Coordinates of C-alpha atoms and ligand atoms in Angstrom, one line a residue:
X1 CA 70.4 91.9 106.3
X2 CA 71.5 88.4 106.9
X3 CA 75.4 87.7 108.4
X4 CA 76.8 86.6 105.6
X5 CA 76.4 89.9 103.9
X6 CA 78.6 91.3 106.7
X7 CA 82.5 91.8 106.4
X8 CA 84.3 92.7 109.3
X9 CA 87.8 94.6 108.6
X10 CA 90.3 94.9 111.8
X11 CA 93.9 96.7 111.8
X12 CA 96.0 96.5 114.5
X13 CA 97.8 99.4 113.7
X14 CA 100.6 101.1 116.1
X15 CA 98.6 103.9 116.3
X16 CA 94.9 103.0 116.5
X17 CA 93.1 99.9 116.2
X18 CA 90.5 100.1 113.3
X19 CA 87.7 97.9 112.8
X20 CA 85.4 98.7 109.9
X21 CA 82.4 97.1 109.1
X22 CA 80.8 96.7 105.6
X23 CA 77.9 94.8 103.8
X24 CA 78.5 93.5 100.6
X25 CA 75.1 94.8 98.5
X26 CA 73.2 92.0 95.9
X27 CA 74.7 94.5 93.1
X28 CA 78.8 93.9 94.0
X29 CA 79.1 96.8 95.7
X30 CA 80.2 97.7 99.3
X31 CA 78.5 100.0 102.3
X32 CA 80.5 100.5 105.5
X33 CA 78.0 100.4 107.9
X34 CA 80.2 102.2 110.9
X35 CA 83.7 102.4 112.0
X36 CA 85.2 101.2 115.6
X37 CA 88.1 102.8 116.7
X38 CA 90.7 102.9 119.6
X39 CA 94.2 104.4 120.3
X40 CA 96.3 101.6 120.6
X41 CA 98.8 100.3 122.9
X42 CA 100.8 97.5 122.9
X43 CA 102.2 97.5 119.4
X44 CA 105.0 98.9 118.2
X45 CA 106.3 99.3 114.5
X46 CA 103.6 97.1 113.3
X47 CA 104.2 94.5 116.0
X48 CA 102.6 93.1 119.2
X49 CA 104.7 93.8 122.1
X50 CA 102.7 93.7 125.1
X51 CA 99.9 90.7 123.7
X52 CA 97.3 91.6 127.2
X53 CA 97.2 95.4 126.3
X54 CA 97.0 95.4 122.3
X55 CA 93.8 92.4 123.3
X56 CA 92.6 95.5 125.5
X57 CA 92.5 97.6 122.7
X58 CA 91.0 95.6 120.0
X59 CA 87.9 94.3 122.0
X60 CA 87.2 98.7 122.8
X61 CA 87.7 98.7 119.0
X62 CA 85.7 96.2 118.2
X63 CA 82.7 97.3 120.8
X64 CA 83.0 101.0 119.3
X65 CA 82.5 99.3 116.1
X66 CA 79.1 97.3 117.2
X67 CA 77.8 100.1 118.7
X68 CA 78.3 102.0 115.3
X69 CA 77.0 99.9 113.2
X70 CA 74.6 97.8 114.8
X71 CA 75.6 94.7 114.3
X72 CA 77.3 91.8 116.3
X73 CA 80.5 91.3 115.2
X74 CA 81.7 87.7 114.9
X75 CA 84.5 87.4 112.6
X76 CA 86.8 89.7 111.4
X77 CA 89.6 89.7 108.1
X78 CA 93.0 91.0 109.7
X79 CA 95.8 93.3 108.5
X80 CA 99.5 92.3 109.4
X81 CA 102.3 94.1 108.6
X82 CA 105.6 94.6 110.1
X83 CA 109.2 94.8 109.1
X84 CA 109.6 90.9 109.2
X85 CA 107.1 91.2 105.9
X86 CA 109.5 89.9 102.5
X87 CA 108.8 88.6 99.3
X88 CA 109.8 87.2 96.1
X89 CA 108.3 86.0 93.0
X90 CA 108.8 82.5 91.7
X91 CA 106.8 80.8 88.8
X92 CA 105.5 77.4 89.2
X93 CA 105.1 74.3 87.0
X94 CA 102.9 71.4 86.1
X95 CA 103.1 68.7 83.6
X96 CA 99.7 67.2 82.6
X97 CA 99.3 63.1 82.8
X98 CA 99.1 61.7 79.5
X99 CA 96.1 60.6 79.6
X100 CA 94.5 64.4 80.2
X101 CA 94.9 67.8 77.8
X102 CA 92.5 69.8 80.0
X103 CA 93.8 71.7 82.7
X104 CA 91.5 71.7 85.6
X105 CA 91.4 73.4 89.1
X106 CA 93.4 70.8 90.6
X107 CA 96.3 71.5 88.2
X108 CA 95.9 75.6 89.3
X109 CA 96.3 74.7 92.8
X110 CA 99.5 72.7 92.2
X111 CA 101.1 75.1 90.0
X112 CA 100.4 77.6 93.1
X113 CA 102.2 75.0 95.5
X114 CA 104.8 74.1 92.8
X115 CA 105.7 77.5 93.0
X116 CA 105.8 77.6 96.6
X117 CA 108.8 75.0 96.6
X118 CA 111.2 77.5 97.4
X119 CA 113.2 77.6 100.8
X120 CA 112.1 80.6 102.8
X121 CA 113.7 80.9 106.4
X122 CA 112.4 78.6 109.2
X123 CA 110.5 80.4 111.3
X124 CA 108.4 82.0 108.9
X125 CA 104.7 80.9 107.0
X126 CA 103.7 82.0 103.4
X127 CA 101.0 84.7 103.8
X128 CA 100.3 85.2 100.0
X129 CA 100.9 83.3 97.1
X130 CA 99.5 85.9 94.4
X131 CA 98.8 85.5 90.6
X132 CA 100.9 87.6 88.2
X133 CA 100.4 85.4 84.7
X134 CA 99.6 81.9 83.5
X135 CA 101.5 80.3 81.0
X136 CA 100.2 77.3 78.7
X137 CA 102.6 75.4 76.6
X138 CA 104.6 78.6 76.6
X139 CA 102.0 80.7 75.1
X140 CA 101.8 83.5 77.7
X141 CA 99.2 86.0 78.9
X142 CA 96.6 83.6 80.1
X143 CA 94.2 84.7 82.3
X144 CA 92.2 82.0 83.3
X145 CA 93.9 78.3 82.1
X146 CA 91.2 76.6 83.4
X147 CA 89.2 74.1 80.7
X148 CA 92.2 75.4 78.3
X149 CA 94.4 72.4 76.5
X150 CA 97.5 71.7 77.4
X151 CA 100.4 69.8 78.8
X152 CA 102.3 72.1 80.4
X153 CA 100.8 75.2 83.2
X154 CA 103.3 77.4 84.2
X155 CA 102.7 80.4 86.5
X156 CA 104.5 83.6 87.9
X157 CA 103.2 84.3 91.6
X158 CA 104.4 86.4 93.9
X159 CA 104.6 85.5 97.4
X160 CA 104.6 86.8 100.4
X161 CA 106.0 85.5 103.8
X162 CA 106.3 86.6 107.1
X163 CA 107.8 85.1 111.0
X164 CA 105.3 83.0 111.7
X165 CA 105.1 83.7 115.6
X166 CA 104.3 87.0 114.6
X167 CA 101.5 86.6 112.6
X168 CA 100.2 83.7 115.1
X169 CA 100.5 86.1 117.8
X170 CA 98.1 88.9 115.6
X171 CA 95.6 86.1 115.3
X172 CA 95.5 84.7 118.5
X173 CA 95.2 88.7 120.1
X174 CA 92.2 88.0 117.8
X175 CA 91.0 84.4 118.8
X176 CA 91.2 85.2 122.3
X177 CA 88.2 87.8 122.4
X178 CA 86.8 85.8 121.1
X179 CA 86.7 86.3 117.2
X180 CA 86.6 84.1 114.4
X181 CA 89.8 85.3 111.7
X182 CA 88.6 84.8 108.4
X183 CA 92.1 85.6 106.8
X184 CA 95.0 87.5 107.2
X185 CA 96.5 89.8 104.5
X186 CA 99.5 92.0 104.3
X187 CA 98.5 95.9 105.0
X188 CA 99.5 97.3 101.6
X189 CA 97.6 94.6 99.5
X190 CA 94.7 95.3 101.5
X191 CA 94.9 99.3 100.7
X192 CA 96.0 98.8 97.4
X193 CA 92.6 97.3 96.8
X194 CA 90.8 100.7 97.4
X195 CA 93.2 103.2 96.8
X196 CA 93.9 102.2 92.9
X197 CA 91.8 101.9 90.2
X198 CA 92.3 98.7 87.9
X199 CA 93.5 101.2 85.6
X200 CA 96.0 102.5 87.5
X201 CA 97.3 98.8 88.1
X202 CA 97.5 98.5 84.9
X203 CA 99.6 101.5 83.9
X204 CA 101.9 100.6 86.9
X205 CA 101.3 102.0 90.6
X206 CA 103.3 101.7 93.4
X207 CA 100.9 102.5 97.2
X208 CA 102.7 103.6 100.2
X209 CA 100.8 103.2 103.4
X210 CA 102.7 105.2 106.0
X211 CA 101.2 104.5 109.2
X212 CA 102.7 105.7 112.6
X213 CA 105.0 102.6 112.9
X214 CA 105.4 101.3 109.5
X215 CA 106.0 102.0 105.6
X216 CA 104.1 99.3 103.9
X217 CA 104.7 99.3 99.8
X218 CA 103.1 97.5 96.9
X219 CA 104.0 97.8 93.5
X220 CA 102.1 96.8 90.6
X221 CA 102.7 96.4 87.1
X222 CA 100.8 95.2 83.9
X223 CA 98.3 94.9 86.6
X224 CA 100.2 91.9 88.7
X225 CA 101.8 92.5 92.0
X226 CA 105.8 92.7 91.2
X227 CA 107.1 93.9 94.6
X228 CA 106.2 94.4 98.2
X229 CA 107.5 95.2 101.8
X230 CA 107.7 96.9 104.9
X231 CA 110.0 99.4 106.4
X232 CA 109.9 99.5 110.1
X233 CA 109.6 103.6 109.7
X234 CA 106.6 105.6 110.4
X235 CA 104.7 109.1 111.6
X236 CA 105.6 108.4 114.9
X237 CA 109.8 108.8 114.2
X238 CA 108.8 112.7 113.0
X239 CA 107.0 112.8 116.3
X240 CA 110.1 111.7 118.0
X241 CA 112.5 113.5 115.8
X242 CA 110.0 116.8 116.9
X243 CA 110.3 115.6 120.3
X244 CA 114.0 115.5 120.5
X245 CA 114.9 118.4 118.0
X246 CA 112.4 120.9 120.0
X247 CA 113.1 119.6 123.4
X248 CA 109.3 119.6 124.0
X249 CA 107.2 116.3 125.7
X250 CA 105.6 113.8 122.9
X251 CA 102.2 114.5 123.3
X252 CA 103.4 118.4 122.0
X253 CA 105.4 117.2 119.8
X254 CA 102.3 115.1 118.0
X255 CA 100.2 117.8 118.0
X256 CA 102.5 120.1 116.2
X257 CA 102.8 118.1 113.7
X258 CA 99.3 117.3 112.7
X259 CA 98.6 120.6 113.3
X260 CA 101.3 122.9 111.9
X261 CA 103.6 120.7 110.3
X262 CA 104.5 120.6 106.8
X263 CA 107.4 119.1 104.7
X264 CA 107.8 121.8 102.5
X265 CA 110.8 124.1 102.9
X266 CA 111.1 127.5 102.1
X267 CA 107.8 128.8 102.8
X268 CA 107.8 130.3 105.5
X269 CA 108.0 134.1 106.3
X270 CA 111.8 135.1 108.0
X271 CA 111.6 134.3 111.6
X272 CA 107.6 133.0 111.5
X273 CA 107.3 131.4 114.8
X274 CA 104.4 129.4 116.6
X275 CA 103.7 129.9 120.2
X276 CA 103.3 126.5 122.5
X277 CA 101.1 127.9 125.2
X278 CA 102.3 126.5 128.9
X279 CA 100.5 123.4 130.4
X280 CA 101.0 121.5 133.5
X281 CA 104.5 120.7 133.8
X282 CA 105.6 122.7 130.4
X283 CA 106.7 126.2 130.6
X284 CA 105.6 126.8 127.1
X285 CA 108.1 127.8 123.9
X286 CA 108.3 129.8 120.7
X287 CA 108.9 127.7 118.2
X288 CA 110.8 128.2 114.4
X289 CA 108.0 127.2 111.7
X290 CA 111.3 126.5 109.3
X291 CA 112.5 124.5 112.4
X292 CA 110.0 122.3 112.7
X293 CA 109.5 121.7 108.8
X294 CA 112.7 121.1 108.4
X295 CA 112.6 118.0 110.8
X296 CA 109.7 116.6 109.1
X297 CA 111.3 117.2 105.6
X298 CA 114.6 115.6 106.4
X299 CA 112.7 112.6 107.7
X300 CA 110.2 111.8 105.7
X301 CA 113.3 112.8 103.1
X302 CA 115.2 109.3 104.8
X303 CA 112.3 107.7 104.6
X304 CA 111.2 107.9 101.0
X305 CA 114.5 107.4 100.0
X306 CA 115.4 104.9 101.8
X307 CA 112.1 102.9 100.3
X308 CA 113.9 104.2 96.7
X309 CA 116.9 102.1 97.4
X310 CA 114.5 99.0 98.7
X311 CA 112.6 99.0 95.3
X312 CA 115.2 99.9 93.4
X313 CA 117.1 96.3 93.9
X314 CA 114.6 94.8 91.2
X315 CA 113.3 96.6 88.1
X316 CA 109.8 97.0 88.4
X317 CA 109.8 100.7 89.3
X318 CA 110.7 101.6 86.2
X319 CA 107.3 100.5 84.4
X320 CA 105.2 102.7 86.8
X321 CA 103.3 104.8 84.7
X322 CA 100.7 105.5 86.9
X323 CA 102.9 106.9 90.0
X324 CA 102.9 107.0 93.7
X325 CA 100.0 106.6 95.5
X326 CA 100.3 107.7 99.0
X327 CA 98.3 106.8 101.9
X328 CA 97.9 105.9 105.9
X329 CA 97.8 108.5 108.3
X330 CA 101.3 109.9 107.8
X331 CA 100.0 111.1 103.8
X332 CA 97.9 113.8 105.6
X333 CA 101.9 115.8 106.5
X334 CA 101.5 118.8 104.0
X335 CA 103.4 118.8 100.8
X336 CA 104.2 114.9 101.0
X337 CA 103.0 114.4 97.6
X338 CA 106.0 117.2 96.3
X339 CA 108.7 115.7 98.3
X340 CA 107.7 111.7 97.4
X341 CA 107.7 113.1 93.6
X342 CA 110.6 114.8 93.8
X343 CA 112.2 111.6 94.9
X344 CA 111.0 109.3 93.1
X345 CA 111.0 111.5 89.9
X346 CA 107.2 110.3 88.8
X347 CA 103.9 111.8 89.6
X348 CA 103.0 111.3 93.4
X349 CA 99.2 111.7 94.7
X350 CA 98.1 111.5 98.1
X351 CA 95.0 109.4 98.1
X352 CA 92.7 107.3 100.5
X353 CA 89.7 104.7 99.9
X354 CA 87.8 105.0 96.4
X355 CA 84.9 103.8 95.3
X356 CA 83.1 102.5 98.4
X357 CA 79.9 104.6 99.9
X358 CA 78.6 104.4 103.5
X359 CA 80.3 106.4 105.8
X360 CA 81.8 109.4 104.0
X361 CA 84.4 110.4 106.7
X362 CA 85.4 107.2 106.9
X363 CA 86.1 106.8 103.6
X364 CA 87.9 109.9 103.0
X365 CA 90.5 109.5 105.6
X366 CA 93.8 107.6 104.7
X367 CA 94.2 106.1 107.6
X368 CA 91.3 104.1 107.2
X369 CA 92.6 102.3 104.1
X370 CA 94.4 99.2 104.7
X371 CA 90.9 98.7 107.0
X372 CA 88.5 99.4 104.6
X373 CA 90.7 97.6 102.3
X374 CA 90.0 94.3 104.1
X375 CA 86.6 94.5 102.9
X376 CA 87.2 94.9 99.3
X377 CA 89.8 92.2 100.2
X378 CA 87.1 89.8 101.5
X379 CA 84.5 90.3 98.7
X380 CA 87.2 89.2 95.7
X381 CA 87.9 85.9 98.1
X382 CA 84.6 85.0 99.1
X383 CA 84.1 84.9 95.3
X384 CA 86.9 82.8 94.9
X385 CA 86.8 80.9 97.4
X386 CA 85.2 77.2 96.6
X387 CA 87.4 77.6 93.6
X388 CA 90.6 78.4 95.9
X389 CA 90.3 76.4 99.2
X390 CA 91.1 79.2 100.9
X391 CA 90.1 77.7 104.3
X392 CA 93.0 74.9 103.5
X393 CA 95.5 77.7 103.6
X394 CA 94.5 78.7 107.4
X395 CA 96.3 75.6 108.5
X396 CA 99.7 77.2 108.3
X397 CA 99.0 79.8 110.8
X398 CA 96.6 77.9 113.0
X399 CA 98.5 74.9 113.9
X400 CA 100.0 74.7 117.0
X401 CA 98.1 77.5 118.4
X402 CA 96.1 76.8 121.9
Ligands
LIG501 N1 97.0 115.5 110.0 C1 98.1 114.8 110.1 N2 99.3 115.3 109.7 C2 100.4 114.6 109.8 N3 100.5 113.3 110.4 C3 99.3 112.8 110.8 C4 98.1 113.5 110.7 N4 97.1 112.7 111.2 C5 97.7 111.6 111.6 N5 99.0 111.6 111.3 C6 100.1 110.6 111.7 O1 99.7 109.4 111.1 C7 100.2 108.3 111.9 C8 99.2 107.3 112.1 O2 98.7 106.8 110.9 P1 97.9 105.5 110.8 O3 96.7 105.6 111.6 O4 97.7 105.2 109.4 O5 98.9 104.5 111.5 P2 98.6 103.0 112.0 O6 97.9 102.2 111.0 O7 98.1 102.9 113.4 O8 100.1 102.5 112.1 P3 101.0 101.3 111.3 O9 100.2 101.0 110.1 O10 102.2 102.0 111.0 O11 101.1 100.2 112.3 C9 100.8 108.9 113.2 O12 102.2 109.0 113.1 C10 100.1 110.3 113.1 O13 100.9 111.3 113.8
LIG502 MG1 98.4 101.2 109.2

């Protein structure tokens, strides 16, 4: 197998650090080759608070992940998310010289920066600038304007920014290893690239990746990314809220959760309890199962709706025919599907990578998907890339870093 056949994905995620690796095979598809995992401190809600410990954790990640898969690992495509993620779409436009009718790659690029003119705050870089629809002389639904004749390009992208410290700061945690970064890309893109079918982006699909510190959303519609964002809300506030509710340590509190929680109400038999057996240092407890569901439920209740209201500000949600798609490690509560349906008022499925072989555990399990989605990521870029210039985009992050 030769290096370049080899894509590294790498999430720095509040709860674990993941680092999958894949090789791309001579008929398109993907194999992961093995999976490198460790807890992970030093991040919280998405973010890198303590830079020397999250570093710790990614090179035990990224070890685990060479020993798995045999391979050396020398650069990696990285997940960032956060709360500081926004987004907007804007369309871009370019008049053709006189003396030309056919629009070329150079024109595609500058319709790309055209629509890019737009004043986003100071202290933060554009992370995506992604295609919804080309637009020639007005006639719409283009797919690919170049060699087409025309005057005019237009284009609809949406675009995603982010602080730019922050996203420096995931790439030098990176750098400092020392790891090439091939790219960075915003979590929920990168899941959305394994957990929906083409087909479902068509129909109109909106992925939540609810991690342990984050809610990362993408929406898509007539197959084009409409909306996107990140709610600084996670797995790890049920923890808490189990923590605090049940007056029992966090470590307890965890374990309850994954295993005997569930957001459904009403199940349970009258006065169904589960016994915490006593450790060092806790005297043990009976607890309410309708208790402890009812915490979850009234969380992950906030949470959904609260993403409602977030999406709800533009119209896109309404041309979802497709539904929710739920994933991350926080999709694996019981019953989630119900509640986000219920909400939302449209099917909801809990769902993690598709489509990829390899490593069936992997694979299966949600919280692997913004990870594994980095490599389907990679493989649709690399083919792009001469064509794109993708490297030219790096400089935005890159500069002024030691
Ligand atoms: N079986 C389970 N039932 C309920 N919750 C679970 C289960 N397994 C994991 N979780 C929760 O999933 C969360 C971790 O998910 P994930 O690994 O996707 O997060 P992350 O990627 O590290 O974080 P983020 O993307 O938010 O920065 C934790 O809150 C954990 O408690
Ligand atoms: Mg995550």
């Amino acid at each position: 197998m030769s290096n370049n056949d080899l894509i590294v994905g790498l999430e720095i995620g509040t709860s674990k650090i993941c680092v999958v690796v894949g090789e791309t095979r001579p008929d398109g598809t993907l194999k992961i080759l093995g999976v490198g995992q460790a807890p992970s401190r030093g991040v919280r809600k998405g973010e890198i608070v303590d830079f020397e410990t999250a570093m710790k954790c990614v090179h035990e990640a990224v070890v685990d992940a060479e020993q798995k898969s045999d391979v050396m690992i020398r650069s990696v495509y990285v997940a960032v998310a956060g709360g500081h993620i926004q987004s907007f779409n804007n369309r871009g436009c370019v008049i053709l010289p006189e003396e030309r009718d056919e629009i070329d790659d150079q024109d595609v690029e500058d319709v790309k920066i055209s629509a890019r003119e737009v004043s986003i705050p100071a202290q933060n870089a554009f992370l995506h600038s992604i295609i919804q629809h080309y637009h020639v002389d007005g006639q719409d639904g283009v797919l690919n304007p170049i060699g087409m004749l025309g005057g005019k390009l237009e284009a609809d992208f949406h675009i995603i920014h982010g602080v730019r410290t922050r996203i420096q700061n995931t790439i030098r945690c990176v750098k400092e290893l020392p790891l090439e970064v091939e790219d960075v890309v915003f979590s929920a893109l990168a899941s959305a690239q394994v957990v929906l079918t083409q087909h479902q982006k068509n129909l109109g699909a909106l992925v939540v990746d609810i991690g342990g510190g984050t809610t990362d959303y993408i929406l898509y519609v007539d197959g084009a990314v409409k909306q996107s964002g990140a709610l600084a809300i996670g797995g790890d506030h049920i923890t808490n809220d189990i923590s605090m509710g049940l007056r029992i340590p966090m470590a307890r509190a965890e374990k309850l959760k994954t295993e005997e929680g569930s957001c459904v109400l009403g199940n349970c038999l009258p006065g169904e309890t589960i016994l915490l057996k006593d450790d060092s240092g806790f005297a043990g407890k009976e607890i309410e199962r309708e208790t402890l569901n009812t915490i979850i439920h009234l969380r992950l209740r906030e949470t959904f709706e609260l993403l409602k209201r977030t999406v709800e500000e533009e119209p896109f949600i309404n041309y979802v025919g497709a539904g929710i798609f739920i994933t991350g490690g926080c999709s694996l509560v019981n019953g989630i599907d119900h509640l986000a349906g219920e909400i939302f008022e449209m099917p909801a499925h809990v769902t993690h990578a598709q489509t990829l072989s390899g490593l069936t555990s992997a694979v299966e399990n949600p919280q692997f998907s913004t990870a594994i989605g980095l490599l389907k990521y990679a493989q649709a870029v690399q083919v792009d890339r001469p064509r794109r210039g993708i490297t030219r985009i790096f400089g935005r992050f890159f500069s002024g870093m030691r």
